[in-house]
Coordinates of C-alpha atoms in Angstrom, one line a residue:
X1 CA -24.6 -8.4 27.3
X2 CA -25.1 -4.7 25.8
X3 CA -22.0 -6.1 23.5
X4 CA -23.7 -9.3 22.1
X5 CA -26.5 -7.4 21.2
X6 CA -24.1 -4.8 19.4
X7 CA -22.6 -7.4 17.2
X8 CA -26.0 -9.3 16.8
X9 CA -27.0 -5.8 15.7
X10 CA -24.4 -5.6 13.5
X11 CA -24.7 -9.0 11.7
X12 CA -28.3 -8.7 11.3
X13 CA -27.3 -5.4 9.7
X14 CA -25.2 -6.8 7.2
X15 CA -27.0 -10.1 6.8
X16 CA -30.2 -8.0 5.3
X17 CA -27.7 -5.0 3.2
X18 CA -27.6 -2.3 5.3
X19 CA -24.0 -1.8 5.8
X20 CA -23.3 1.7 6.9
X21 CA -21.1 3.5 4.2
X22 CA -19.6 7.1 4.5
X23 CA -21.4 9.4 2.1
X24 CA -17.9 10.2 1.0
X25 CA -17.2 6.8 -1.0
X26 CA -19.7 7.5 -3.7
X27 CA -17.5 8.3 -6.2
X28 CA -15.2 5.3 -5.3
X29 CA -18.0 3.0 -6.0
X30 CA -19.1 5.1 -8.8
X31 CA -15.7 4.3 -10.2
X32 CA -15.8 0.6 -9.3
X33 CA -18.8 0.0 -11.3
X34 CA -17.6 1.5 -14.4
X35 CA -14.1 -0.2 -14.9
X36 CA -15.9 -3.6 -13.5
X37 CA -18.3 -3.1 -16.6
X38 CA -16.3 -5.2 -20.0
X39 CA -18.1 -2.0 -22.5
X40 CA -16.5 1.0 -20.4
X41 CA -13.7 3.0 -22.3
X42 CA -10.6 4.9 -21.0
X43 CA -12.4 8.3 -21.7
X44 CA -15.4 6.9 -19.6
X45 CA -13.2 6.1 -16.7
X46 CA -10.9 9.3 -17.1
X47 CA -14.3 11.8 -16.6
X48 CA -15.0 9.5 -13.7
X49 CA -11.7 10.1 -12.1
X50 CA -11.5 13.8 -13.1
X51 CA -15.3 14.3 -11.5
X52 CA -13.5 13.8 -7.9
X53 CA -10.3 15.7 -6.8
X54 CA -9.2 13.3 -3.9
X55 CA -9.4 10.0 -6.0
X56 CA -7.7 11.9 -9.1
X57 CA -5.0 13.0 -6.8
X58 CA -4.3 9.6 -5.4
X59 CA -4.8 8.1 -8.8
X60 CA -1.9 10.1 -9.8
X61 CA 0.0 9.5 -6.7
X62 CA -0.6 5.8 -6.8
X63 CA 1.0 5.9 -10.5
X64 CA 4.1 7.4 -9.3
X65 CA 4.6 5.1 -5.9
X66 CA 7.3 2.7 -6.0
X67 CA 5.1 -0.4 -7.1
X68 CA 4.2 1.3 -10.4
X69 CA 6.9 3.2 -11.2
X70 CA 10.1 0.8 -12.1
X71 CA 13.0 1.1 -14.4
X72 CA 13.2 4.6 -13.6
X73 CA 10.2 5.2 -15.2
X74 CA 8.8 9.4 -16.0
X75 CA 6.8 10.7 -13.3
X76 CA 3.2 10.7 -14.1
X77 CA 1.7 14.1 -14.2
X78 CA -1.7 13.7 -15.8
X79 CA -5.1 11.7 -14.9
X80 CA -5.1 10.3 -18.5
X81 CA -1.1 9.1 -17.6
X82 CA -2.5 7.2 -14.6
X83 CA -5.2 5.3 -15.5
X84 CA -2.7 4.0 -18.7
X85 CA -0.1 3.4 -16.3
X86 CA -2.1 1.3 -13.4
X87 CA -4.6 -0.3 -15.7
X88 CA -8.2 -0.6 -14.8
X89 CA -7.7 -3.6 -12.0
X90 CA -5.6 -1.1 -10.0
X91 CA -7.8 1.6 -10.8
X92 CA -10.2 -0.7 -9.0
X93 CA -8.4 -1.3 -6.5
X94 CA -7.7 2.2 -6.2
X95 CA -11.3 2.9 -5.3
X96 CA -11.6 -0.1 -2.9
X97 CA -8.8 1.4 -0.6
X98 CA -10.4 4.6 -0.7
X99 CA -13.8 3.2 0.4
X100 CA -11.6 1.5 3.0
X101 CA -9.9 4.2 4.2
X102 CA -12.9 6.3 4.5
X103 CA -14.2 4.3 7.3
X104 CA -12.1 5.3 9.5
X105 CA -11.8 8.8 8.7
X106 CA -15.1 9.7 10.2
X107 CA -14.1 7.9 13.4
X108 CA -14.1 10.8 16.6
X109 CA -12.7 8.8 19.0
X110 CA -8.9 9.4 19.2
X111 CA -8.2 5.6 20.6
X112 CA -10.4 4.0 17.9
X113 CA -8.9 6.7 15.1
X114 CA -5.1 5.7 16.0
X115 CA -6.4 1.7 15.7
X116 CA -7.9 3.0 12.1
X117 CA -4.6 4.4 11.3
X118 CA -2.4 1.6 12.4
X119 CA -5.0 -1.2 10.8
X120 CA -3.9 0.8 7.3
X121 CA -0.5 0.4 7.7
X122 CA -0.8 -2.8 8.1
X123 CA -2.8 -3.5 5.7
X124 CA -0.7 -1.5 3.4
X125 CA 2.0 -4.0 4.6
X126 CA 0.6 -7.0 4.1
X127 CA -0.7 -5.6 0.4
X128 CA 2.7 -4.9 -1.0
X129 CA 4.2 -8.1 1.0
X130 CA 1.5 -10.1 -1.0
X131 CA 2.1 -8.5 -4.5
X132 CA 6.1 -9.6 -3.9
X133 CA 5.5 -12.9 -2.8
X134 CA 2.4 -13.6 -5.4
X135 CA 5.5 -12.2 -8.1
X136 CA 8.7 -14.1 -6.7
X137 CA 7.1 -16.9 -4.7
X138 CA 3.6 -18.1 -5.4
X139 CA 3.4 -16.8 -9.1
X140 CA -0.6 -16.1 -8.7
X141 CA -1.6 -12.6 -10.4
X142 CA 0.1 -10.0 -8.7
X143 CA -2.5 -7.3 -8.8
X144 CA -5.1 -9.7 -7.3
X145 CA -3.1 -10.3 -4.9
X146 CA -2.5 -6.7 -4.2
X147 CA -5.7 -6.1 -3.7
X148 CA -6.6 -8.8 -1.7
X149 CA -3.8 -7.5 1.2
X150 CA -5.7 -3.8 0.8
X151 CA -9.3 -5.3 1.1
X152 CA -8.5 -8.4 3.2
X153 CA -9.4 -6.2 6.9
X154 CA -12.4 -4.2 5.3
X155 CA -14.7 -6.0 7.9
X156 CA -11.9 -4.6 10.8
X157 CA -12.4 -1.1 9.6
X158 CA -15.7 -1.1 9.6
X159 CA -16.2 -2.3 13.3
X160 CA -13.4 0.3 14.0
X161 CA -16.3 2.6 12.7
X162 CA -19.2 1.5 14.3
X163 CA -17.2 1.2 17.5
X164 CA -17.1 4.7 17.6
X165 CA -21.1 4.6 18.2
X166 CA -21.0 1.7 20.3
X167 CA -18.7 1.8 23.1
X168 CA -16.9 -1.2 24.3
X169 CA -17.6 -3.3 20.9
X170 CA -14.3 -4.4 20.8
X171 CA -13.3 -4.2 24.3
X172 CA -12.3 -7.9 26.0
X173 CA -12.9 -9.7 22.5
X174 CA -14.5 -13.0 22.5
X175 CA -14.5 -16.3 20.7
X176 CA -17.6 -15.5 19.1
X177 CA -16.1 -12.0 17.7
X178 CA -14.2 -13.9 14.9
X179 CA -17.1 -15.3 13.4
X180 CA -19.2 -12.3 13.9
X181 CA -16.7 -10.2 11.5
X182 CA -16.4 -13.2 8.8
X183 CA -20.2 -12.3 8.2
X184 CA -19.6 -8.5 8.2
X185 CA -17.0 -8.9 6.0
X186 CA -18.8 -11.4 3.4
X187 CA -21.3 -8.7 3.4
X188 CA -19.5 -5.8 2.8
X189 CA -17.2 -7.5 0.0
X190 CA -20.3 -8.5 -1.6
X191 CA -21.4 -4.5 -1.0
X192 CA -18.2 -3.8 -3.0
X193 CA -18.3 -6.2 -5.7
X194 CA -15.0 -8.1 -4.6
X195 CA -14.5 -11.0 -7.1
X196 CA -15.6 -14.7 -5.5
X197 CA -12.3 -16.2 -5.3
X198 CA -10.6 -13.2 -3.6
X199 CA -13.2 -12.7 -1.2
X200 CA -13.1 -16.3 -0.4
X201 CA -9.5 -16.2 0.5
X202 CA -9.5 -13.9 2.8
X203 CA -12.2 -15.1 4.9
X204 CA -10.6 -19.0 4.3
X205 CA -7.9 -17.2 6.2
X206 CA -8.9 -17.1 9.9
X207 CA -7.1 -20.2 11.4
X208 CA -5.8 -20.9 7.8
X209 CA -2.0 -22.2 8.0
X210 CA 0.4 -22.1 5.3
X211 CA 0.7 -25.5 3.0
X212 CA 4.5 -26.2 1.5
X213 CA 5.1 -24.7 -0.8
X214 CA 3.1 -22.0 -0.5
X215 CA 0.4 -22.2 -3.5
X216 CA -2.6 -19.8 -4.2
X217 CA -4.0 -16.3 -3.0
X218 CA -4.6 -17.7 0.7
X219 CA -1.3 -18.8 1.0
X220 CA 0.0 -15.9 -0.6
X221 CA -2.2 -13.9 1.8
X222 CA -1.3 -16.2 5.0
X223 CA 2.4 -15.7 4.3
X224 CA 2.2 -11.7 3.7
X225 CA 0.5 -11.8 7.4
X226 CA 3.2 -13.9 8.8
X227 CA 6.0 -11.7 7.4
X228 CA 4.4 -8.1 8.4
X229 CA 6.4 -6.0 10.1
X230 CA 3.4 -4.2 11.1
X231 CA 0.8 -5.6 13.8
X232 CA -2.8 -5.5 13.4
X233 CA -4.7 -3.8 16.2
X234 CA -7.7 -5.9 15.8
X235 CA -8.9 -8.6 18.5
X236 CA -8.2 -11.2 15.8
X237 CA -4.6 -10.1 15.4
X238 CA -2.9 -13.3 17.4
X239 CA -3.9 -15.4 14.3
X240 CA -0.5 -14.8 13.3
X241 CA 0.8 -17.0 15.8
X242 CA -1.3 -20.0 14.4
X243 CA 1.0 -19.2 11.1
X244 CA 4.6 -19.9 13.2
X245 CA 5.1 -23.5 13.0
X246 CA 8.1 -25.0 12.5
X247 CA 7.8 -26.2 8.7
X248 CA 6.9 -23.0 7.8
X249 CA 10.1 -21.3 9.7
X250 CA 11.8 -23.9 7.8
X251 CA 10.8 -22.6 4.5
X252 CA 11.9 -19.5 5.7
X253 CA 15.1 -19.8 6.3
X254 CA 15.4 -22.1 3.2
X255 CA 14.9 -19.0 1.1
X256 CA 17.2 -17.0 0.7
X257 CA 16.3 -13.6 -0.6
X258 CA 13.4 -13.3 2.1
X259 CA 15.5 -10.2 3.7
X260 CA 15.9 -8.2 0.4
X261 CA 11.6 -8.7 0.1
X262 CA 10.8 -7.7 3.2
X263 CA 12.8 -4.4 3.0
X264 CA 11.4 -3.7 -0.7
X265 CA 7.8 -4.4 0.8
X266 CA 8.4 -2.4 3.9
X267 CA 9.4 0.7 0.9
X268 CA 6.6 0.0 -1.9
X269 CA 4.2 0.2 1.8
X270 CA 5.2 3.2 2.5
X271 CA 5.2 4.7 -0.7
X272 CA 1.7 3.0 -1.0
X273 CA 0.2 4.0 2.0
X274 CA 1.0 7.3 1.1
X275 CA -0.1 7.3 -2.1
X276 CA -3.8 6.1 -0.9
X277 CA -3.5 7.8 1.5
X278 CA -7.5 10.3 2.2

């Protein structure tokens, strides 16, 4: 009982706008909102980068990661280098995964910390599994897509953080739970000023199955879960079994550099993870 009336807390929470965000993330969002505006300039978003240490570092880091930094490309050294070399939509996406991240960085619990950590690496999976298949496989933009993989579990982080202040939230999940996130995570993506159609993929993906040939961000989304190495700690994480049917293991085996993508993804992840690492 005192669980329903967490969640129902919860939602109504998010349902009215007040999410809980770290006091930390303000220069994220800062950053969001200027390369989301069409007038902003590059010396606009350099000062805004410059004005915190931890998102200039990753900024730089992020530059030089594997996914960025092809055809044995210089190492980036400067702040003005990195924004030139990942362009404003990774910039932006930059800042999302730091907001993400920053969740469960104030988490006390150890339990609840180590599901934090292992929720980011697979989200960091599924990210860089998404950007490969959205490049080789369903040709949608590959930057979306790479940021839809980083922000597709925002809602999970953030109950991994409220958890920590409400003990037993996720304990013996429930069918309701599912639902309960979807409007956490509508609300928070809205908070964050995800784009429609990429926040309407991810929460199209709960019970979504892969269509042949695989077509769109959802798909391109669906199949990154299916392929992850890496298994979600969250309650929801046995979706991925509603992904394994036999058309789609089909499809699979029908292609046949799937083994050379997955061991790129599982490197640009770690490079990634790494990289945005806070």
């Amino acid at each position: 009982m005192e669980k329903i009336k967490d969640f129902a807390l919860i939602v109504s929470e998010a349902q009215r706008g007040e999410l809980v965000f770290p006091t930390s993330v303000n220069a994220a969002l800062s950053l969001q909102l200027t390369v989301a505006d069409p007038d902003c300039h590059d010396e606009d978003v350099i000062r805004k980068v410059l004005a915190e240490p931890v998102l200039a570092a990753r900024a730089v880091a992020l530059a030089n990661s594997a996914v960025f930094r092809s055809n044995g490309a210089a190492l980036v050294t400067s702040v003005r280098a990195a924004v030139q070399r990942l362009g404003y939509r990774n910039l932006y996406t930059l800042a999302a995964a730091m907001v993400v991240r920053q969740f469960g960085s104030r988490i006390r619990d150890p339990q609840l910390r180590a599901k934090a950590e292992q929720l980011w690496k697979y989200s960091a999976h599924v990210a860089a599994l998404s950007y490969l298949i959205a490049k080789r496989i369903t040709l949608v933009d590959a930057d979306t897509a790479l940021f839809a993989g980083i922000m597709h579990e925002v809602g999970g982080f953030y109950l991994l953080s409220r958890a920590d202040t409400m003990p037993g939230l996720l304990e013996e999940p429930e069918d309701w739970m599912g639902a309960a996130l979807e409007i956490v995570a509508r609300e928070l993506m809205k908070k964050l000023m995800v784009p429609e159609p990429v926040s309407a993929a991810i929460v199209a993906l709960r019970g979504g199955a892969v269509s042949f040939p695989p077509a769109g961000l959802r798909d391109t989304l669906l199949l990154a879960k299916h392929l992850c190495p890496v298994l979600s700690p969250m309650p929801h994480s046995d979706d991925h079994v509603l992904l394994r049917t036999a058309a789609l293991a089909q499809y699979l085996a029908d292609y046949p550099a799937i083994s050379a993508l997955l061991q790129e993804a599982t490197g640009d992840a770690d490079a990634m993870s790494a990289a945005l690492l806070v």
